[in-house]
Amino acid sequence: MAKYFDSSPSKIKYDDVPYEKKEELFQQVKSDIRFDDYLYGCYECGICVAACPSARFYDFSPRRIAQALAREDVELVFQQMNEDVWDCSQCFSCLRCPRGNNPGGLITIMREVSINNGLRTAKEALEGYSRIIYKIMSTGTQVSPDMLQPEAFPDWGPEVKQVSDNLDLWRRALPPETMHTTTTSWEVDEKTIVELYLIWSMTGVMDLIRNVDKNLHMILTDVMEERLEEAGYEAN
Amino acid sequence: MATIPADGVRSTLAKKKGGFFRRPEDAPVDLREETLRLEAEGEWIVQRVAEPYVELPTKYGGKKKVPLEHTWHHKSCGQCGHIPGYSTSIFWLHRALELDYSDPKDQTSCTAWNYYASATSNAAAQAGVAMRNFAAAYESGYYPVIHCGTSFGHYKEVREEMVHHKELRDQVRAIMKRLGKPLVMPEEIVHYSEWVYAVRGLIAERRVYDVSNISVTVHPACHYYKLVDEDAIYDPEIYGGQRTAIVSGVAQALGAQVKDYSTWFDCCGFGFRHILVQRDFTRSFATLRKMEVMRDEANPDVTLTHDTGCVTTLDKSQFAAQGHDHKVSIPVMSEAQFAALAMGAHPYKVCQLHWHSTDYRPLLTKMGIDWEKAWAEFEEEIESLRRGEKEYLTWDDVDAAVPARSVALAKRGYTPSRFDGQS
Ligand code: SF4
Ligand code: SF4
């Protein structure tokens, strides 16, 4: 199987696949219900690039994304799905586009298709990120207070250690009664969590997780099935 | 750079051929009208903004209804999780202004931080999450007000998708049916900073600290005014209507000096995935493109913003930059925290500034707030929690600081088109 290389020749960036597979991925991007609202052609004016934070720090350009999709350049779209899309900051500054395009939104769709198809680069992009997905999907809130650990955030200054050392007391020193939690950002009641699980399972999100992280899928399924059953629902 | 005077902007624009004014006829399709049309066709229920509300000017000269009370607070993961003084200050402002609110437990995250970071979801799931929260608000009889800029922007994306795609509405309606909930779209999608802007007159009236010597820079949050931009608040009186008025208007009403800087349009560098797993980008962008530019061009005492990720990124990124000899140290907080401080809220019991990273103490000193005394008071509370004398700090412990001025809204000058709180 042919490999593509970046400037460091030893670093394999992504696996090549037959053209038909690339075409299929492109068609998946194009058939997303949002695609037609996000792309109307491209003037090549570069206004999106001027506004783009990621373009300042990476070899990345929202203009190239819009152009590749507008030209239906299947090869280039495949390359971008592997090399570019994870650099985007999803800030949507590129909505300044005078053509009415939404390059950031196109990238969201391209990422989703990469995940759905279990591309290796998508799996790599999610490395180190599973615990965040687990937290949001299983508890209904993300980046809970107990995730503020000094080892995880050494660059955030000494306050992180103080927060972590005093977490229980400092959380109890918050006047809103919903915020005394340490493992979730606020208290979410049981019925609401079960409703969230039903949404994940009814919209195919669990299948999508299986495609990129089997272990995460297994752990999440265990947690969800038990609580759904207790609430009188079947997972599917 | 000094504050942009609205008159100066207007006269400059008037000289330009054709001007730069947005015309109502250039506005995109009014999604609120579409929402009401779909209600008339039996597709869903529209939760109306009930009185008392204020009508604020939007980007293309329209009006947006912002409810003043009986609001259902859609909290933010990052605010509640690691900058809890943000959420607490929003609630405290409601209490101080005696405006009724609900802090619900049947609310989930919008899950959009994860979605924009990892794409491990899809349009139907994201719409399902949004509509479940909207249904919960509707069932409570309170109107949803959204704390997070990303939740706000994302929910507006969801509204747009739901309005334009019947198949998505049908799919989400089936989900809601299984949950035993109605399909409900709010008449307006409202961000908390719009509420703060709406009550800025009342806030200013209750200010107990003079902040006229405090200079501020404002970072407008991308997901507030770039995503589905047409109903963001733009006021001809602020920046000549050329930029969202939202946080600047509050700082100006309080009497602070709002200073300008050239990279105001740049994002903060949060990046959603970057802040968690590619923080070198986040730190570099926040320092080089935002904080150092503000320092060099405006030298503010504080940076105010109105979104979770922006406070986090701009505040937390400065520590590592200092380690690399970047001499930047500008405290960062939400306008809700700044307004609460100016109204006499406790810097630790309410604004919870000890969760912030960049040194805020020089700001408090300049505002005339004795932070050493305040910290000693907070530590006393902590000790009583430690000793088991009480389990939690409660609103009763902090509401005492609220100036008691129980005046009915009507007497405070309320009408839907005017609410400056001048009683
Ligand atoms: S959304 Fe992505 S492509 Fe668009 S401006 Fe932001 S970083 Fe650039
Ligand atoms: S701003 Fe729009 S039209 Fe201009 S280059 Fe970018 S995508 Fe193309």
XYZ file of C-alpha atoms and ligand atoms in Angstrom:
675
model
C 0.000 0.000 0.000
C 1.421 3.368 -0.961
C 2.202 5.793 1.853
C 2.333 9.545 1.798
C 5.142 11.301 3.582
C 5.590 14.742 5.028
C 8.853 16.663 5.249
C 10.190 14.226 7.824
C 10.619 11.188 5.601
C 10.300 8.676 8.429
C 6.871 9.938 9.446
C 4.055 8.145 7.678
C 1.111 10.468 7.517
C -1.738 8.406 6.155
C -2.625 5.248 4.307
C -3.573 5.432 0.675
C -6.806 3.744 -0.435
C -8.242 2.912 -3.879
C -9.770 5.832 -5.808
C -13.239 4.285 -5.441
C -12.966 4.525 -1.666
C -11.924 8.180 -1.897
C -14.869 8.825 -4.171
C -17.167 7.132 -1.668
C -15.840 9.299 1.170
C -16.281 12.410 -0.953
C -19.877 11.410 -1.731
C -20.523 10.952 1.986
C -19.300 14.509 2.602
C -21.383 15.828 -0.264
C -24.549 14.056 0.797
C -24.555 15.543 4.303
C -27.718 17.637 4.686
C -25.619 20.717 5.536
C -23.286 20.542 2.527
C -25.386 22.601 0.121
C -25.781 25.370 2.708
C -22.040 25.457 3.357
C -20.583 25.686 -0.161
C -21.556 27.944 -3.047
C -18.332 27.936 -5.064
C -15.223 29.970 -4.290
C -13.850 33.322 -5.488
C -10.350 32.339 -4.346
C -10.231 35.705 -2.619
C -8.506 34.394 0.524
C -10.607 36.404 2.950
C -11.201 33.230 4.937
C -7.443 32.630 5.152
C -6.809 36.139 6.425
C -9.316 35.562 9.220
C -8.201 32.016 10.042
C -6.178 31.431 13.233
C -5.040 27.953 12.187
C -3.674 29.299 8.894
C -1.257 31.460 10.914
C 0.314 28.537 12.716
C -0.115 25.514 10.462
C 0.282 24.673 6.799
C -3.476 24.991 6.524
C -5.952 26.982 4.459
C -9.755 27.122 4.504
C -9.587 28.391 0.914
C -7.967 25.135 -0.196
C -10.724 23.190 1.551
C -13.489 25.167 -0.182
C -11.736 24.924 -3.540
C -11.052 21.202 -3.358
C -14.670 20.480 -2.519
C -16.029 22.912 -5.116
C -13.797 21.377 -7.821
C -14.748 17.905 -6.584
C -11.056 17.064 -6.437
C -11.511 13.678 -4.836
C -7.770 13.042 -4.330
C -7.159 16.386 -2.672
C -10.256 16.083 -0.472
C -8.988 12.700 0.734
C -5.589 14.197 1.489
C -7.228 17.055 3.405
C -9.408 14.659 5.394
C -6.206 13.014 6.564
C -3.818 15.924 6.862
C -5.669 19.183 7.326
C -9.029 18.935 8.988
C -7.764 18.377 12.545
C -5.770 21.638 12.440
C -8.947 23.734 12.187
C -9.917 25.638 15.350
C -13.653 25.572 14.545
C -13.874 29.266 15.372
C -15.921 30.049 12.249
C -14.067 33.270 11.512
C -14.151 32.019 7.908
C -17.895 32.742 7.830
C -16.669 36.151 6.658
C -16.582 34.534 3.222
C -18.206 36.906 0.709
C -19.461 33.907 -1.273
C -21.486 32.701 1.744
C -19.373 29.598 2.266
C -18.747 27.988 5.624
C -15.294 26.352 5.327
C -15.267 25.555 9.064
C -18.620 23.812 8.692
C -17.326 21.842 5.690
C -14.437 20.732 7.885
C -16.879 19.580 10.580
C -18.554 17.375 7.971
C -15.210 16.061 6.653
C -14.143 15.192 10.194
C -17.412 13.398 10.816
C -16.972 11.295 7.664
C -13.375 10.481 8.699
C -14.620 9.289 12.083
C -17.542 7.368 10.610
C -15.169 5.500 8.336
C -12.606 4.876 11.045
C -9.695 6.507 9.163
C -6.412 5.913 10.954
C -5.660 9.635 11.051
C -9.012 10.231 12.766
C -8.157 7.608 15.373
C -4.804 9.296 15.907
C -6.454 12.686 16.249
C -8.576 11.283 19.051
C -5.659 9.719 20.920
C -5.526 11.201 24.389
C -9.022 12.489 23.903
C -11.107 9.406 24.800
C -11.569 10.373 28.436
C -13.206 13.624 27.334
C -15.620 11.766 25.044
C -16.340 9.317 27.839
C -17.072 12.164 30.252
C -19.435 14.094 27.988
C -21.288 11.065 26.673
C -21.681 9.306 30.009
C -22.348 12.258 32.343
C -23.831 14.952 30.101
C -21.171 17.515 31.031
C -17.608 17.953 29.801
C -14.304 18.806 31.508
C -15.495 18.289 35.054
C -13.692 19.918 38.012
C -11.809 16.689 38.877
C -10.164 16.732 35.441
C -8.199 19.825 36.489
C -5.101 17.889 37.539
C -1.683 19.562 37.706
C -0.084 16.717 35.704
C -2.603 17.250 32.909
C -2.402 21.050 32.914
C 1.118 21.983 34.065
C 1.085 25.004 31.743
C -1.973 26.538 33.415
C -0.026 27.714 36.443
C 0.107 26.821 40.137
C -3.605 27.594 40.641
C -4.448 24.229 39.043
C -2.721 22.437 41.906
C -4.518 24.605 44.462
C -7.856 23.826 42.820
C -7.067 20.144 42.740
C -5.810 20.069 46.371
C -8.893 21.907 47.661
C -11.405 20.579 45.180
C -14.052 19.198 47.507
C -14.007 22.227 49.833
C -13.874 24.778 47.027
C -16.785 23.104 45.257
C -18.791 23.159 48.477
C -17.968 26.867 48.716
C -20.055 27.588 45.596
C -23.438 29.146 46.392
C -25.449 27.498 43.536
C -26.572 24.126 44.846
C -26.257 22.508 41.408
C -22.486 23.126 41.410
C -21.254 21.204 44.466
C -20.227 18.372 42.168
C -16.633 17.300 41.479
C -17.086 14.598 38.819
C -19.522 16.598 36.692
C -19.675 20.316 35.976
C -23.129 20.507 37.597
C -25.656 18.045 38.925
C -27.594 16.358 36.125
C -30.548 14.276 37.299
C -30.820 10.571 36.505
C -33.825 10.839 34.176
C -32.009 13.425 32.065
C -28.917 11.231 31.732
C -31.038 8.334 30.559
C -32.693 10.600 27.992
C -29.244 11.616 26.735
C -28.265 7.934 26.345
C -31.395 7.333 24.305
C -30.414 10.199 21.998
C -26.923 8.722 21.494
C -28.274 5.296 20.694
C -31.129 6.489 18.450
C -28.878 8.661 16.262
C -26.095 6.193 15.514
C -23.486 7.938 17.647
C -22.622 4.686 19.410
C -21.890 3.017 16.046
C -19.671 5.913 15.144
C -17.733 5.550 18.423
C -17.259 1.849 17.708
C -15.572 2.737 14.418
C -12.872 4.820 16.053
C -12.380 3.419 19.558
C -13.566 -0.089 20.388
C -12.506 0.111 24.051
C -14.323 3.369 24.592
C -17.369 1.890 22.885
C -17.298 -1.110 25.198
C -17.025 0.964 28.371
C -19.722 3.389 27.280
C -22.065 0.574 26.257
C -21.686 -1.078 29.667
C -22.502 2.136 31.517
C -25.376 3.063 29.253
C -27.056 -0.350 29.020
C -27.200 -0.701 32.772
C -28.784 2.690 33.346
C -31.146 2.356 30.413
C -32.307 -1.042 31.660
C -32.819 0.302 35.167
C -34.995 3.013 33.671
C -37.013 0.433 31.715
C -35.558 1.046 28.242
C -33.721 -1.176 25.840
C -30.558 0.330 24.400
C -31.760 0.212 20.788
C -5.624 53.158 21.277
C -8.584 54.893 22.804
C -12.209 53.907 22.848
C -13.834 54.120 19.401
C -16.281 57.026 19.574
C -19.548 56.112 17.843
C -19.859 59.612 16.342
C -16.365 59.389 14.873
C -17.163 56.072 13.237
C -20.416 57.436 11.847
C -18.818 60.519 10.316
C -16.006 58.442 8.788
C -18.535 56.046 7.308
C -20.658 58.893 5.976
C -17.670 60.125 3.934
C -17.237 56.743 2.243
C -19.016 56.293 -1.018
C -22.121 54.229 -0.337
C -21.267 53.882 3.354
C -20.842 50.630 5.226
C -24.272 50.407 6.764
C -26.035 47.081 6.707
C -29.468 47.238 5.175
C -32.399 45.215 6.529
C -33.084 43.950 3.001
C -29.634 42.322 2.955
C -30.396 40.294 6.068
C -30.592 36.536 5.621
C -33.941 34.748 5.934
C -35.456 35.521 9.337
C -35.335 32.149 11.050
C -37.712 33.381 13.725
C -40.418 33.980 11.131
C -39.761 30.546 9.670
C -40.009 29.079 13.151
C -43.452 30.623 13.638
C -44.552 29.468 10.183
C -43.593 25.895 11.064
C -45.588 26.209 14.276
C -48.632 27.312 12.263
C -48.139 24.209 10.100
C -48.209 22.026 13.211
C -44.534 21.026 13.055
C -43.581 22.136 16.547
C -44.446 24.418 19.443
C -42.760 27.822 19.670
C -41.982 28.951 23.203
C -42.713 32.686 23.242
C -40.603 35.240 25.060
C -42.987 36.409 27.766
C -43.013 39.859 29.310
C -41.049 41.365 30.859
C -38.617 41.467 27.958
C -36.429 44.092 26.264
C -36.023 44.505 22.514
C -32.393 44.921 21.517
C -31.073 45.998 18.083
C -29.531 43.290 15.896
C -26.944 43.268 13.118
C -29.215 44.127 10.191
C -31.372 46.602 12.090
C -33.878 44.084 13.419
C -34.986 43.611 17.012
C -34.420 40.727 19.371
C -36.562 40.064 22.439
C -34.502 39.331 25.531
C -36.428 38.109 28.577
C -35.632 39.832 31.858
C -36.774 37.152 34.269
C -38.381 33.724 34.718
C -35.413 32.345 32.818
C -34.142 28.743 32.640
C -30.360 28.837 32.881
C -28.627 26.544 30.432
C -25.282 26.243 32.170
C -21.869 25.821 30.583
C -19.518 22.848 31.162
C -16.362 24.918 31.311
C -17.857 27.765 33.319
C -19.303 25.492 35.998
C -16.357 23.098 35.796
C -13.321 25.310 36.072
C -14.341 28.990 36.185
C -17.333 28.600 38.491
C -17.382 32.273 39.456
C -18.615 32.920 35.939
C -21.917 31.047 36.428
C -22.201 32.146 40.059
C -21.883 35.802 39.041
C -24.637 35.437 36.424
C -26.954 34.019 39.071
C -25.842 36.617 41.624
C -26.702 39.450 39.210
C -30.237 38.052 38.873
C -30.545 37.866 42.646
C -29.127 41.333 43.130
C -31.563 42.764 40.581
C -34.394 40.669 42.048
C -35.148 38.963 38.747
C -36.495 35.425 39.033
C -34.535 32.542 37.464
C -34.258 28.774 37.540
C -31.024 26.751 37.820
C -32.205 23.371 36.504
C -30.862 19.839 36.997
C -32.677 18.458 33.959
C -30.165 20.177 31.668
C -27.311 18.532 29.819
C -24.400 20.181 28.089
C -25.048 21.107 24.474
C -22.089 18.706 23.868
C -20.785 21.055 21.159
C -17.335 21.516 22.724
C -16.811 17.812 22.150
C -18.450 17.946 18.716
C -16.221 20.784 17.453
C -13.198 19.032 18.958
C -13.706 15.432 17.911
C -16.686 15.229 15.508
C -17.841 12.137 17.403
C -21.488 12.989 16.851
C -23.760 14.023 14.005
C -26.388 16.587 13.081
C -29.301 14.490 14.352
C -27.709 13.773 17.738
C -26.721 17.405 18.194
C -30.241 18.532 17.331
C -31.660 15.889 19.683
C -29.564 17.214 22.578
C -30.595 20.813 21.853
C -34.288 20.022 21.524
C -34.303 17.901 24.673
C -32.971 20.887 26.612
C -35.456 23.250 24.967
C -38.308 20.861 25.828
C -37.136 20.729 29.456
C -37.157 24.540 29.641
C -40.616 24.695 28.073
C -42.006 22.132 30.498
C -40.693 24.225 33.414
C -42.484 27.350 32.192
C -39.180 29.238 32.245
C -37.459 30.636 29.159
C -34.026 29.262 28.141
C -31.054 31.599 28.516
C -27.763 30.102 27.429
C -24.545 30.714 29.350
C -22.024 29.396 26.850
C -21.255 31.197 23.583
C -20.634 27.889 21.848
C -23.933 26.411 23.046
C -25.642 29.595 21.856
C -24.010 29.532 18.409
C -24.470 25.802 18.028
C -28.145 25.956 18.972
C -28.610 28.625 16.327
C -26.981 26.251 13.826
C -29.378 23.547 14.990
C -32.335 25.922 14.559
C -31.199 26.711 11.017
C -30.826 23.020 10.164
C -34.165 22.133 11.739
C -35.942 24.933 9.868
C -34.455 23.932 6.509
C -34.633 20.132 6.722
C -37.934 18.387 7.258
C -36.244 15.003 7.465
C -34.202 16.224 10.432
C -37.328 17.589 12.137
C -39.077 14.254 11.642
C -36.106 12.343 13.028
C -35.808 14.574 16.092
C -39.579 14.566 16.650
C -39.437 10.753 16.819
C -36.649 10.984 19.403
C -38.622 13.471 21.504
C -41.655 11.215 21.299
C -39.635 8.327 22.718
C -38.491 10.639 25.532
C -42.089 11.701 26.138
C -41.277 15.304 25.324
C -42.787 17.839 22.905
C -40.807 19.301 19.999
C -40.284 22.928 21.024
C -38.286 25.745 19.447
C -37.812 28.965 21.413
C -38.972 32.155 19.700
C -35.507 33.660 20.274
C -32.259 31.917 21.154
C -30.842 34.089 23.916
C -27.301 34.339 25.281
C -26.801 35.430 28.887
C -24.606 38.360 27.723
C -27.641 39.758 25.915
C -29.455 39.757 29.254
C -26.493 41.499 30.932
C -26.526 44.055 28.109
C -30.291 44.510 28.512
C -29.973 45.280 32.235
C -26.757 47.297 32.013
C -28.533 50.443 33.161
C -29.722 48.727 36.322
C -26.273 47.291 36.924
C -24.650 50.694 36.501
C -27.159 52.258 38.853
C -26.203 49.784 41.573
C -22.471 50.106 41.092
C -20.712 50.594 44.426
C -17.142 50.936 43.099
C -16.012 53.687 40.759
C -14.434 51.985 37.747
C -13.783 55.120 35.703
C -10.036 54.627 36.205
C -10.196 51.027 34.963
C -9.282 50.407 31.341
C -10.655 47.305 29.683
C -10.209 45.502 26.410
C -13.022 43.364 25.059
C -12.700 40.058 23.279
C -15.962 39.376 21.416
C -16.579 35.625 21.342
C -16.498 34.047 17.859
C -19.393 31.678 18.422
C -21.499 34.564 19.687
C -21.315 36.800 16.620
C -19.785 34.780 13.759
C -22.004 31.682 13.806
C -25.469 32.498 12.402
C -24.642 36.152 12.905
C -27.827 37.979 12.036
C -29.358 38.138 15.491
C -26.231 39.153 17.418
C -26.623 42.510 19.173
C -25.227 45.468 17.206
C -25.992 48.920 18.521
C -25.454 52.086 16.430
C -24.368 53.804 19.651
C -21.456 51.421 20.193
C -18.634 51.208 17.632
C -21.062 52.918 15.264
C -22.805 49.560 14.904
C -19.745 48.139 13.120
C -18.983 45.548 15.775
C -21.086 43.637 18.256
C -21.945 45.938 21.151
C -22.465 43.257 23.679
C -19.655 43.402 26.269
C -18.364 46.869 25.396
C -21.810 48.339 26.117
C -21.820 46.897 29.627
C -18.296 48.135 30.394
C -19.161 51.584 29.055
C -22.394 51.719 31.089
C -20.350 50.932 34.189
C -18.118 53.880 33.353
C -14.953 51.919 32.558
C -12.632 53.025 29.738
C -13.088 50.601 26.838
C -9.883 50.539 24.783
C -9.485 49.196 21.302
C -6.826 46.922 19.808
C -6.202 45.802 16.267
C -6.742 42.020 16.576
C -10.220 42.247 18.091
C -11.659 40.037 15.309
C -9.176 37.221 15.936
C -10.401 34.241 17.880
C -8.836 33.501 21.283
C -7.046 30.320 20.163
C -9.277 27.902 22.103
C -9.627 25.566 19.136
C -11.850 23.064 21.022
C -9.445 20.165 20.525
C -6.367 22.382 20.719
C -7.056 23.634 24.266
C -7.071 19.997 25.387
C -4.638 18.104 23.188
C -2.704 20.703 21.121
C -2.181 23.410 23.696
C 1.029 24.733 22.130
C -1.154 26.262 19.409
C -3.647 27.678 21.909
C -0.977 29.216 24.139
C 0.905 30.738 21.228
C -2.139 32.187 19.522
C -3.662 33.585 22.719
C -0.393 35.225 23.731
C 0.951 36.463 20.406
C -2.260 37.474 18.651
C -4.369 38.603 21.585
C -2.827 39.365 24.969
C 0.453 40.890 23.785
C -1.346 42.973 21.174
C -3.755 44.238 23.828
C -0.837 45.001 26.131
C 1.111 46.885 23.473
C -1.807 48.807 21.993
C -4.115 49.361 24.977
C -2.357 48.253 28.185
C -5.660 47.355 29.879
C -6.255 46.606 33.554
C -8.520 43.723 32.593
C -9.806 41.853 29.543
C -13.519 41.140 29.476
C -15.224 38.535 27.364
C -18.479 36.611 27.316
C -17.746 32.992 26.657
C -16.321 29.999 28.449
C -13.505 29.085 26.110
C -12.306 32.670 25.726
C -11.970 33.284 29.474
C -10.190 29.951 29.870
C -7.820 30.386 26.960
C -6.869 34.015 27.481
C -6.482 33.579 31.247
C -4.648 30.225 31.348
C -2.301 30.847 28.430
C -0.371 33.672 30.055
C 1.388 31.566 32.697
C 3.403 29.474 30.248
C 4.125 32.556 28.115
C 5.652 34.259 31.163
C 7.959 31.247 31.468
C 9.207 32.070 27.975
C 9.932 35.698 28.854
C 6.738 37.077 27.406
C 5.948 39.827 29.865
C 2.199 39.701 29.776
C -0.108 39.564 32.759
C -3.623 40.855 32.116
C -6.433 39.437 34.234
C -9.291 37.936 32.242
C -12.888 37.488 33.346
C -16.436 37.617 32.076
C -18.319 40.876 31.995
C -20.745 39.230 34.446
C -17.936 38.852 36.985
C -16.711 42.409 36.395
C -20.243 43.806 36.738
C -20.808 41.786 39.915
C -17.513 43.055 41.378
C -18.488 46.638 40.573
C -21.814 46.039 42.307
C -20.055 44.842 45.444
C -20.159 41.070 44.987
C -17.601 39.178 47.034
C -14.507 38.500 44.880
C -14.115 34.963 46.229
C -17.505 33.831 47.559
C -19.313 35.053 44.430
C -16.794 35.792 41.668
C -14.550 32.873 42.729
C -11.445 34.555 41.346
C -9.151 32.019 43.047
C -9.995 29.662 40.166
C -8.373 32.115 37.722
C -4.729 31.950 36.751
C -3.467 35.419 35.802
C -3.031 37.795 38.735
C -6.264 39.738 39.263
C -5.221 41.346 42.572
C -3.800 44.577 41.081
C -7.171 45.090 39.362
C -9.086 44.616 42.618
C -6.759 47.046 44.387
C -7.253 49.623 41.650
C -11.030 49.186 41.922
C -10.765 49.855 45.652
C -11.551 46.283 46.713
C -9.616 44.975 49.731
C -8.784 41.523 48.399
C -6.712 40.526 51.427
C -9.673 41.070 53.715
C -11.949 39.305 51.236
C -9.611 36.297 51.048
C -9.495 36.079 54.849
C -13.313 36.068 54.883
C -13.390 33.327 52.263
C -10.856 31.259 54.202
C -13.040 31.595 57.289
C -15.900 30.092 55.319
C -13.642 27.301 54.109
C -12.597 26.582 57.693
C -16.193 26.342 58.819
C -16.844 23.893 55.973
C -13.753 21.948 57.002
C -14.889 21.843 60.621
C -18.273 20.556 59.493
C -20.144 23.564 60.875
C -21.896 23.828 57.577
C -21.944 21.629 54.531
C -22.093 24.268 51.825
C -21.749 27.964 51.241
C -25.278 29.047 50.308
C -26.896 32.036 48.678
C -27.864 33.192 52.167
C -24.147 33.541 52.907
C -23.546 35.876 49.982
C -26.839 37.636 49.296
C -26.270 39.934 52.258
C -23.990 41.988 50.034
C -26.885 42.746 47.681
C -28.189 46.293 48.125
C -31.859 45.898 49.046
C -33.931 47.852 46.514
C -37.135 46.010 45.984
C -38.764 48.048 43.252
C -41.211 46.586 40.756
C -39.933 46.435 37.165
C -42.573 48.885 35.958
C -41.367 51.424 38.479
C -37.814 50.867 37.317
C -38.714 52.237 33.905
C -39.539 48.954 32.209
C -41.208 48.836 28.812
C -40.280 46.316 26.086
C -38.499 48.997 24.078
C -36.851 50.795 26.958
C -35.253 49.515 30.096
C -32.474 51.575 31.509
C -33.414 50.897 35.106
C -33.599 54.561 35.979
C -36.275 54.543 38.660
S -13.267 27.554 11.471
Fe -11.320 26.574 10.931
S -10.982 27.146 8.799
Fe -12.514 28.567 9.616
S -11.360 30.357 10.328
Fe -11.630 28.978 12.096
S -9.774 27.704 12.113
Fe -9.897 28.657 10.071
S -13.479 33.609 1.609
Fe -14.906 32.246 0.516
S -14.726 32.788 -1.636
Fe -12.918 33.672 -0.576
S -11.336 32.075 -0.749
Fe -12.381 31.700 1.186
S -14.005 30.197 0.675
Fe -13.307 31.100 -1.270
